[in-house]
PDB file of C-alpha atoms and ligand atoms in Angstrom:
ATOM      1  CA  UNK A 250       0.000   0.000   0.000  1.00 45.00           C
ATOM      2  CA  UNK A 251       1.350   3.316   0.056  1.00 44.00           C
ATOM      3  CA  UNK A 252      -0.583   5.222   2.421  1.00 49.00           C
ATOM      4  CA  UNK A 253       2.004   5.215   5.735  1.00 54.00           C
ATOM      5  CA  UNK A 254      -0.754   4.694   8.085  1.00 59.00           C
ATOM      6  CA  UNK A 255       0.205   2.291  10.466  1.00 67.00           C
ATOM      7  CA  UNK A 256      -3.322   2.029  12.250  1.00 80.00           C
ATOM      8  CA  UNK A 257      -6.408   0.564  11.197  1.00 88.00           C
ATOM      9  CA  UNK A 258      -8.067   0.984   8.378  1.00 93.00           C
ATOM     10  CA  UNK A 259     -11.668  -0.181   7.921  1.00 96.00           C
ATOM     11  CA  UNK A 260     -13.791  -0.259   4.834  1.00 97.00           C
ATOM     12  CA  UNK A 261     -17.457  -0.565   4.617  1.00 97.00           C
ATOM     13  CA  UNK A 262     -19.220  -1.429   1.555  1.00 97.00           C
ATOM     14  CA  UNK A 263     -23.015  -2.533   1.079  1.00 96.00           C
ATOM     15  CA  UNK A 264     -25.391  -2.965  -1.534  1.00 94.00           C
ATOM     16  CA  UNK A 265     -27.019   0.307  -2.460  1.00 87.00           C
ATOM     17  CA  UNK A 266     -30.111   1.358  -0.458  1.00 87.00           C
ATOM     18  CA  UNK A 267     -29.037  -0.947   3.001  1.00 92.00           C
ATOM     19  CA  UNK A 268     -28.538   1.554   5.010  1.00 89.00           C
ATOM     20  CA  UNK A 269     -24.502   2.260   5.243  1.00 92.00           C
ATOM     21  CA  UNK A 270     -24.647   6.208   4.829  1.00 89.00           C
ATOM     22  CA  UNK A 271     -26.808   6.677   7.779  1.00 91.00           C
ATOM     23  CA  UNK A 272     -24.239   3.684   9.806  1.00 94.00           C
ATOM     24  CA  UNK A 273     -21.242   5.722   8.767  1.00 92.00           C
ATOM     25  CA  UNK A 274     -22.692   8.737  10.405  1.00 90.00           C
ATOM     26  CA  UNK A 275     -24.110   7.704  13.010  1.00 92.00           C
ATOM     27  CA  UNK A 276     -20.469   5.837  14.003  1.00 92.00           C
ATOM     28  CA  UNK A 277     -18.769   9.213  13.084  1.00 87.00           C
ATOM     29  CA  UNK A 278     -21.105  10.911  15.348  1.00 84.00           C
ATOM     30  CA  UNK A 279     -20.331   8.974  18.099  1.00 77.00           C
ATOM     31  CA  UNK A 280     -16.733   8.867  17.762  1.00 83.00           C
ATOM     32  CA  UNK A 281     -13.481  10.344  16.990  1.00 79.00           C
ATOM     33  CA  UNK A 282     -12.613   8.003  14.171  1.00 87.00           C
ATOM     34  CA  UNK A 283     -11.866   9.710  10.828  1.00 91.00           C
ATOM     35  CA  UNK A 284     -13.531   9.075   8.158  1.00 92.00           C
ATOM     36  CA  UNK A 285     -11.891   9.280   4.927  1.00 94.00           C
ATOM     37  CA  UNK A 286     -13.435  11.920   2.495  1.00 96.00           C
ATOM     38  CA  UNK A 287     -13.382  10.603  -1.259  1.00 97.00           C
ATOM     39  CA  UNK A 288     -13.101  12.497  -4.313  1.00 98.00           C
ATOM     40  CA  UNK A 289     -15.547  12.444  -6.994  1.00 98.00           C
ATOM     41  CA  UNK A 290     -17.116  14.111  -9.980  1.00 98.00           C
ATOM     42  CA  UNK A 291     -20.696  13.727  -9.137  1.00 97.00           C
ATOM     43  CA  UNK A 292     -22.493  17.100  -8.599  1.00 97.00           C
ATOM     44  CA  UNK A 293     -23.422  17.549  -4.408  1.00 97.00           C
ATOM     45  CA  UNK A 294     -26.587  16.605  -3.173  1.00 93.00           C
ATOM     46  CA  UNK A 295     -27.898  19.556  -1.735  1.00 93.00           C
ATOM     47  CA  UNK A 296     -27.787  18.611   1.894  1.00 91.00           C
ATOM     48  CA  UNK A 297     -23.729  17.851   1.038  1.00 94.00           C
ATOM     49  CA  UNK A 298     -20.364  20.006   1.770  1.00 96.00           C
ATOM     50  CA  UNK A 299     -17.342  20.069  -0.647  1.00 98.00           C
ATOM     51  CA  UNK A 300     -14.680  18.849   2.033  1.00 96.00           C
ATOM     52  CA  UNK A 301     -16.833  16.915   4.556  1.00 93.00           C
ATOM     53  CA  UNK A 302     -18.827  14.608   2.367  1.00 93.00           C
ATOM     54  CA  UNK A 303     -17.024  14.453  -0.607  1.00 96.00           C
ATOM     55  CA  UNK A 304     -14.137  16.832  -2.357  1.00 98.00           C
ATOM     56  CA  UNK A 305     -15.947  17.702  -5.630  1.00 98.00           C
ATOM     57  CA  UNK A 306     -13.832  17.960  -8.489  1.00 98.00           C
ATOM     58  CA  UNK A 307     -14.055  18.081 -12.400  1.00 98.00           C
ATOM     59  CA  UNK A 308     -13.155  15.009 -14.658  1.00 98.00           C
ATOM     60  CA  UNK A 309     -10.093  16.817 -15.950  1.00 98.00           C
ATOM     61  CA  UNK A 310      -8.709  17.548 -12.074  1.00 98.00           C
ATOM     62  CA  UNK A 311     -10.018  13.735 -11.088  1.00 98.00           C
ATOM     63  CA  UNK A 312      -7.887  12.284 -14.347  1.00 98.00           C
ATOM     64  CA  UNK A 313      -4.888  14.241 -13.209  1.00 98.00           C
ATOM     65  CA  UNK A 314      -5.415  12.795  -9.903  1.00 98.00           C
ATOM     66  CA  UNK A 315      -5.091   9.693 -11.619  1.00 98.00           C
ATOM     67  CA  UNK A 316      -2.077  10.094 -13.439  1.00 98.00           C
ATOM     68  CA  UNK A 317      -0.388  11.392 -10.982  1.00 98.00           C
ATOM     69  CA  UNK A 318      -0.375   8.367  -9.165  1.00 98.00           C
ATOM     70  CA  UNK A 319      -2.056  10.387  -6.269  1.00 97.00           C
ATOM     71  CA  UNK A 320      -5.419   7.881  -5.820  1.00 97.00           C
ATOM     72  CA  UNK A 321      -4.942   4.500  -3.987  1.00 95.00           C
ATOM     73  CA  UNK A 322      -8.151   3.255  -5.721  1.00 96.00           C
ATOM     74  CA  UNK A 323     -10.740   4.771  -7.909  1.00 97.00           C
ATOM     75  CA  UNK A 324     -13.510   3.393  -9.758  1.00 96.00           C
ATOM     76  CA  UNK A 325     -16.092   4.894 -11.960  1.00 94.00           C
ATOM     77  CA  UNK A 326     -19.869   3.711 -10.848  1.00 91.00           C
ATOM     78  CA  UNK A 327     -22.673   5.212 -12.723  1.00 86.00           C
ATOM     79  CA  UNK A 328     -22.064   7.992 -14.782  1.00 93.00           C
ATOM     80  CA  UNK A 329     -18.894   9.283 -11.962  1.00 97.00           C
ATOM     81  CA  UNK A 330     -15.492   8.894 -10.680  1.00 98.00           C
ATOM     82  CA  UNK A 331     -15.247   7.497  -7.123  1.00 97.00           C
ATOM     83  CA  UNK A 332     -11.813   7.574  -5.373  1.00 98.00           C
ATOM     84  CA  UNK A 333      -9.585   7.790  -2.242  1.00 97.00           C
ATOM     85  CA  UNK A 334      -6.274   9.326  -2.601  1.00 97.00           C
ATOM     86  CA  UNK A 335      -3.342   8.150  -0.998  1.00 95.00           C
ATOM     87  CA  UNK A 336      -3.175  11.739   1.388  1.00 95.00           C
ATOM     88  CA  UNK A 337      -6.500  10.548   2.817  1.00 93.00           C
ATOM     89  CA  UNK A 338      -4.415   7.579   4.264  1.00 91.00           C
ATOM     90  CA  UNK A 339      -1.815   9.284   5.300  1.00 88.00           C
ATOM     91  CA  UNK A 340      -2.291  10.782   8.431  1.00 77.00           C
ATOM     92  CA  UNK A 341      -1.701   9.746  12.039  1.00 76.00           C
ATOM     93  CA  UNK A 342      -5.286   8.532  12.915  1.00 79.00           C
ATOM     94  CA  UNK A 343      -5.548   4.584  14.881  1.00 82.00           C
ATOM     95  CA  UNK A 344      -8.533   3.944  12.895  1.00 89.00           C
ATOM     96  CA  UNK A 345      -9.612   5.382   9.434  1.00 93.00           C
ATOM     97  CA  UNK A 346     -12.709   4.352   8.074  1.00 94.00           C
ATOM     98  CA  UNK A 347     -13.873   4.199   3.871  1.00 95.00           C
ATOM     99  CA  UNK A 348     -17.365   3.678   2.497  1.00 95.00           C
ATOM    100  CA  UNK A 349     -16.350   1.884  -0.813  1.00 96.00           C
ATOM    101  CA  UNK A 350     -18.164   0.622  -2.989  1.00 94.00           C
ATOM    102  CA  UNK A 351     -17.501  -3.114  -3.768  1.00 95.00           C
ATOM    103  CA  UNK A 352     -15.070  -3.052  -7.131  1.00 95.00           C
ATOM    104  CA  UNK A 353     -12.705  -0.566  -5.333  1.00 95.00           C
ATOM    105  CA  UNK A 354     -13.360  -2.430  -1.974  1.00 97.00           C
ATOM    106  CA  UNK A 355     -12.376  -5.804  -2.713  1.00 96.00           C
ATOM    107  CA  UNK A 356      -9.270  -4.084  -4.682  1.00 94.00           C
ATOM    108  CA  UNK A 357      -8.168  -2.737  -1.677  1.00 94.00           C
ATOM    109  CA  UNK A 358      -8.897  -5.867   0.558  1.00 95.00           C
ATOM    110  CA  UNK A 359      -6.997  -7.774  -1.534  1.00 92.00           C
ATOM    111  CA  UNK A 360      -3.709  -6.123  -1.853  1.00 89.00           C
ATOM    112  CA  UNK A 361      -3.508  -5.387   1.154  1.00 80.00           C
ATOM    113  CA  UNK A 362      -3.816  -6.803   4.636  1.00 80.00           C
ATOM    114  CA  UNK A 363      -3.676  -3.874   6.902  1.00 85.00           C
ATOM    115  CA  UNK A 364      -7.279  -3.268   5.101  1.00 94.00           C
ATOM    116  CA  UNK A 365     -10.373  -4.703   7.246  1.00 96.00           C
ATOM    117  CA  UNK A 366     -13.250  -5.025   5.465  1.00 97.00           C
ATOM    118  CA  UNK A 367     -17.110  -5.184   6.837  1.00 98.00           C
ATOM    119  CA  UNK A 368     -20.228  -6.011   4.307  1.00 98.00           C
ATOM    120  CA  UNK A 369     -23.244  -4.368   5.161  1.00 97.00           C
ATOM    121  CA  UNK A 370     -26.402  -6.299   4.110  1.00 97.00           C
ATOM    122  CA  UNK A 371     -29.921  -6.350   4.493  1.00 95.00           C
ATOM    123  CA  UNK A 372     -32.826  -8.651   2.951  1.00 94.00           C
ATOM    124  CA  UNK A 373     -34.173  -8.485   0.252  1.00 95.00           C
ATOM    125  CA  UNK A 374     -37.990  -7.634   1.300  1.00 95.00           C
ATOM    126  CA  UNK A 375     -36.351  -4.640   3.769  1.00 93.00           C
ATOM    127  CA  UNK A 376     -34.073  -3.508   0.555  1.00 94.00           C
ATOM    128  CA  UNK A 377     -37.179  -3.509  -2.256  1.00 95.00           C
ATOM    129  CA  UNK A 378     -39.374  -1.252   1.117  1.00 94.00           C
ATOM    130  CA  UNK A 379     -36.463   1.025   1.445  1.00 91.00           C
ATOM    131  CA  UNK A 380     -36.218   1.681  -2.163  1.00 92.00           C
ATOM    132  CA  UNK A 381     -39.909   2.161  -2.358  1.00 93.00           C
ATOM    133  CA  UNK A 382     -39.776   4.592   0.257  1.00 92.00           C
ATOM    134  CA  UNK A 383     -37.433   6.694  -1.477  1.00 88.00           C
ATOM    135  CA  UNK A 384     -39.769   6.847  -4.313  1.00 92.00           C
ATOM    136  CA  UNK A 385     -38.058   4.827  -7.124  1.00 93.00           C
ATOM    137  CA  UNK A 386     -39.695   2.896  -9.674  1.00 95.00           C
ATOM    138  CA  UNK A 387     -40.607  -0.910 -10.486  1.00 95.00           C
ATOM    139  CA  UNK A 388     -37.595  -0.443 -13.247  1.00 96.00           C
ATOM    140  CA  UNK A 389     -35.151   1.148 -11.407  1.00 94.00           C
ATOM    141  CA  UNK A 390     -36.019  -0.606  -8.048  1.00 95.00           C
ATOM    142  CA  UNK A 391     -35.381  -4.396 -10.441  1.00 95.00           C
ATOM    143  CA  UNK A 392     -32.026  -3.220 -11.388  1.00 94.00           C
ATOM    144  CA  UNK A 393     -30.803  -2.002  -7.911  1.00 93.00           C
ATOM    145  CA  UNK A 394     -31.472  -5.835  -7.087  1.00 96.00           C
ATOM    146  CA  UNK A 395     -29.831  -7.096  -9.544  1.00 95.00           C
ATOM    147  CA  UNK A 396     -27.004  -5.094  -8.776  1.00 93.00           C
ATOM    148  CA  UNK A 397     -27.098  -6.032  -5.333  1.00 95.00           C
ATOM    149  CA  UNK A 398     -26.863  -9.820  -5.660  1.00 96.00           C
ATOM    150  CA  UNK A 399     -23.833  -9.272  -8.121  1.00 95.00           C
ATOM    151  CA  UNK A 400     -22.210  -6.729  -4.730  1.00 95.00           C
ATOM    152  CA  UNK A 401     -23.250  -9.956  -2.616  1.00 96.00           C
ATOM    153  CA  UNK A 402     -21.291 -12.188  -4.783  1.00 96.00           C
ATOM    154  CA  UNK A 403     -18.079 -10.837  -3.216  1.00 96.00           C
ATOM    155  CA  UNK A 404     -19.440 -10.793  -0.011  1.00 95.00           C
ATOM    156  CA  UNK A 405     -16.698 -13.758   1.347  1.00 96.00           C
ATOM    157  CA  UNK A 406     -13.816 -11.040   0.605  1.00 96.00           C
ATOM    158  CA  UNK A 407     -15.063  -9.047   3.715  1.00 97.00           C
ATOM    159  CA  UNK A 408     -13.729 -10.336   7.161  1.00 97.00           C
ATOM    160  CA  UNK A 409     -16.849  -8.892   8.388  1.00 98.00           C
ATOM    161  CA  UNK A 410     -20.781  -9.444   7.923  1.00 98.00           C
ATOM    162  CA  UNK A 411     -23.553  -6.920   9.649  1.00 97.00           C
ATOM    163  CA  UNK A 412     -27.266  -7.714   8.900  1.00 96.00           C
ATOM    164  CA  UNK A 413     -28.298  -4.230   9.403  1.00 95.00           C
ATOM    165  CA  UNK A 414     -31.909  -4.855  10.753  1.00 91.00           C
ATOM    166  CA  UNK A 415     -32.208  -2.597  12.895  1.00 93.00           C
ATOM    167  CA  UNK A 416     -29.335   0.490  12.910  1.00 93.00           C
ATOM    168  CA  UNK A 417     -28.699   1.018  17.337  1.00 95.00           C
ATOM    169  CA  UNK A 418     -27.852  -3.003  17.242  1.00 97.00           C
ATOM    170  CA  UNK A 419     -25.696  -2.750  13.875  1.00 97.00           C
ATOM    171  CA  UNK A 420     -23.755  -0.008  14.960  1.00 96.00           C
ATOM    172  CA  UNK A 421     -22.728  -1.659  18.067  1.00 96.00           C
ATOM    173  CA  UNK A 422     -22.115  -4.476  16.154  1.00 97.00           C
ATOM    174  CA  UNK A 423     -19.145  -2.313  13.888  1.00 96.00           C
ATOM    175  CA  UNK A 424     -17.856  -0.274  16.370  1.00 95.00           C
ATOM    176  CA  UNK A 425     -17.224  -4.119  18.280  1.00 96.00           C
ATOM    177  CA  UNK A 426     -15.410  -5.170  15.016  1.00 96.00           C
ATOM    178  CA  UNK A 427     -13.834  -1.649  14.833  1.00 93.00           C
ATOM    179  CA  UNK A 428     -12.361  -1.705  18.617  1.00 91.00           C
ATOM    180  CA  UNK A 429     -11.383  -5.329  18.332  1.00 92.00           C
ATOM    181  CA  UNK A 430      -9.678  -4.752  15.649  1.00 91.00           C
ATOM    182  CA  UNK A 431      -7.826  -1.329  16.892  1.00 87.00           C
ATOM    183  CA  UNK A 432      -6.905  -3.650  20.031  1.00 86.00           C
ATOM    184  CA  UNK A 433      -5.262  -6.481  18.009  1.00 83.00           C
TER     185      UNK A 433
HETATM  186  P1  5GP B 938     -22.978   8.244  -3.540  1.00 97.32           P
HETATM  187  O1  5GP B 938     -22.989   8.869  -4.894  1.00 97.32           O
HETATM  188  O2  5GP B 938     -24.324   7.672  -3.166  1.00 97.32           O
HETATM  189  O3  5GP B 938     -22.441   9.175  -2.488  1.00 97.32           O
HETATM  190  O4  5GP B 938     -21.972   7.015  -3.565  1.00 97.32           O
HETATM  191  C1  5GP B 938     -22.094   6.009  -4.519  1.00 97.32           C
HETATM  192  C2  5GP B 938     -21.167   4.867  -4.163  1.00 97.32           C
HETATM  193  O5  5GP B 938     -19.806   5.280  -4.280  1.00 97.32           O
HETATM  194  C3  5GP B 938     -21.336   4.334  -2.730  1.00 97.32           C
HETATM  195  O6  5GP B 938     -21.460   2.917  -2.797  1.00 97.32           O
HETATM  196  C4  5GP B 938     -20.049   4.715  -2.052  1.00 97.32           C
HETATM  197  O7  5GP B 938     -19.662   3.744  -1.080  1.00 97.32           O
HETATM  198  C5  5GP B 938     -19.074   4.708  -3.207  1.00 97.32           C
HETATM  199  N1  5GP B 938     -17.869   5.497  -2.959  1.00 97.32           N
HETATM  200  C6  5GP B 938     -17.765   6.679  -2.307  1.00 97.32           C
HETATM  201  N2  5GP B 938     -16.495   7.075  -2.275  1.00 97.32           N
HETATM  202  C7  5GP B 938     -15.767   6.112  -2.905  1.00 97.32           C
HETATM  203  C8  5GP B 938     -14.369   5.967  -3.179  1.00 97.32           C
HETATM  204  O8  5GP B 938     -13.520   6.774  -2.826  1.00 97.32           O
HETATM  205  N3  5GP B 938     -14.007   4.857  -3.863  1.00 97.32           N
HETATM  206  C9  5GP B 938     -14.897   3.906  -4.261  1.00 97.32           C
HETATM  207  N4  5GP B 938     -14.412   2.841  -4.893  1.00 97.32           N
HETATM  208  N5  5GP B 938     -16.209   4.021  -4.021  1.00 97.32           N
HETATM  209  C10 5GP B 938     -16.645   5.122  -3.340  1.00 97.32           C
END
């Protein structure tokens, strides 16, 4: 790896629509952990900060990034560029946690061993009502699933598995992982 982080560094991934955003928040509320900010080219969401949620940058300044050898892993999902760069990992923190998604995830995970890596899942009947509940389609809703059963198929390259039925138990549940881990 090239980050010189000596600590911990956790990734959590999940199929889209299970939940992790609102688990990655809630953990950084609750803690001093830091949480590494990704770059991408997708416009902010309009509850979202350049520099706390995301740095949001242009193709042309994400492609430089690239060339420059200054991302540890990037991948492009959907239309955008998602990626860490290697500064992110850099700094002195114990624990450092990414939300990856699973391509750039299971990259990382399996380079490098100093990478811990927890799956976030939910079933399928909770996944289609969540979905719902944001408002999205029959169409749209049918190729999230599909999407998340190919995520699931690399499922076995996370150390870690959290049902996330219900969010007070499955954040105990990671921050266990996360202080076993910082203890071992
Ligand atoms: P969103 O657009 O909803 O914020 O994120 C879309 C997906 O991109 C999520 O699954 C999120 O985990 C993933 N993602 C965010 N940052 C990165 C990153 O730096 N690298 C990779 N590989 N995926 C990321």
């Amino acid at each position: 790896m090239s980050g010189n982080n000596d600590g911990v560094i956790v990734i959590l991934s999940s199929p889209s629509g299970a939940g992790k955003t609102t688990l990655v928040n809630q953990i950084s509320k609750k803690n001093n952990f830091q949480i590494s900010i990704s770059h991408t080219t997708r416009k902010p969401r309009s509850n979202e900060i350049n520099g706390k949620d995301y740095y949001f940058i242009t193709e042309e300044e994400f492609e430089n990034l690239i060339k420059s050898d200054q991302m540890i892993e990037y991948e492009q999902y959907g239309d955008f560029y998602y990626g860490t760069s290697r500064e992110e990992l850099s700094n002195d923190s114990s624990i450092i946690i990414l939300d990856l998604e699973v391509n750039g995830a299971t990259k990382l995970l399996g380079e490098n061993h100093n990478f811990k890596g927890i799956f976030i899942d939910i079933d399928d009947y909770e996944l289609i009502k969540r979905l719902k509940n944001r408002g999205h389609d029959e169409s749209f809703i049918k190729k999230r699933m599909k999407l998340a059963n190919l995520q699931r198929e690399k499922k076995e390259l996370y150390q870690y598995h959290v049902d996330n039925e219900d969010i007070k138990t499955s954040v105990n549940q990671i921050l266990d992982i996360i202080y076993e881990l910082e203890e071992s």
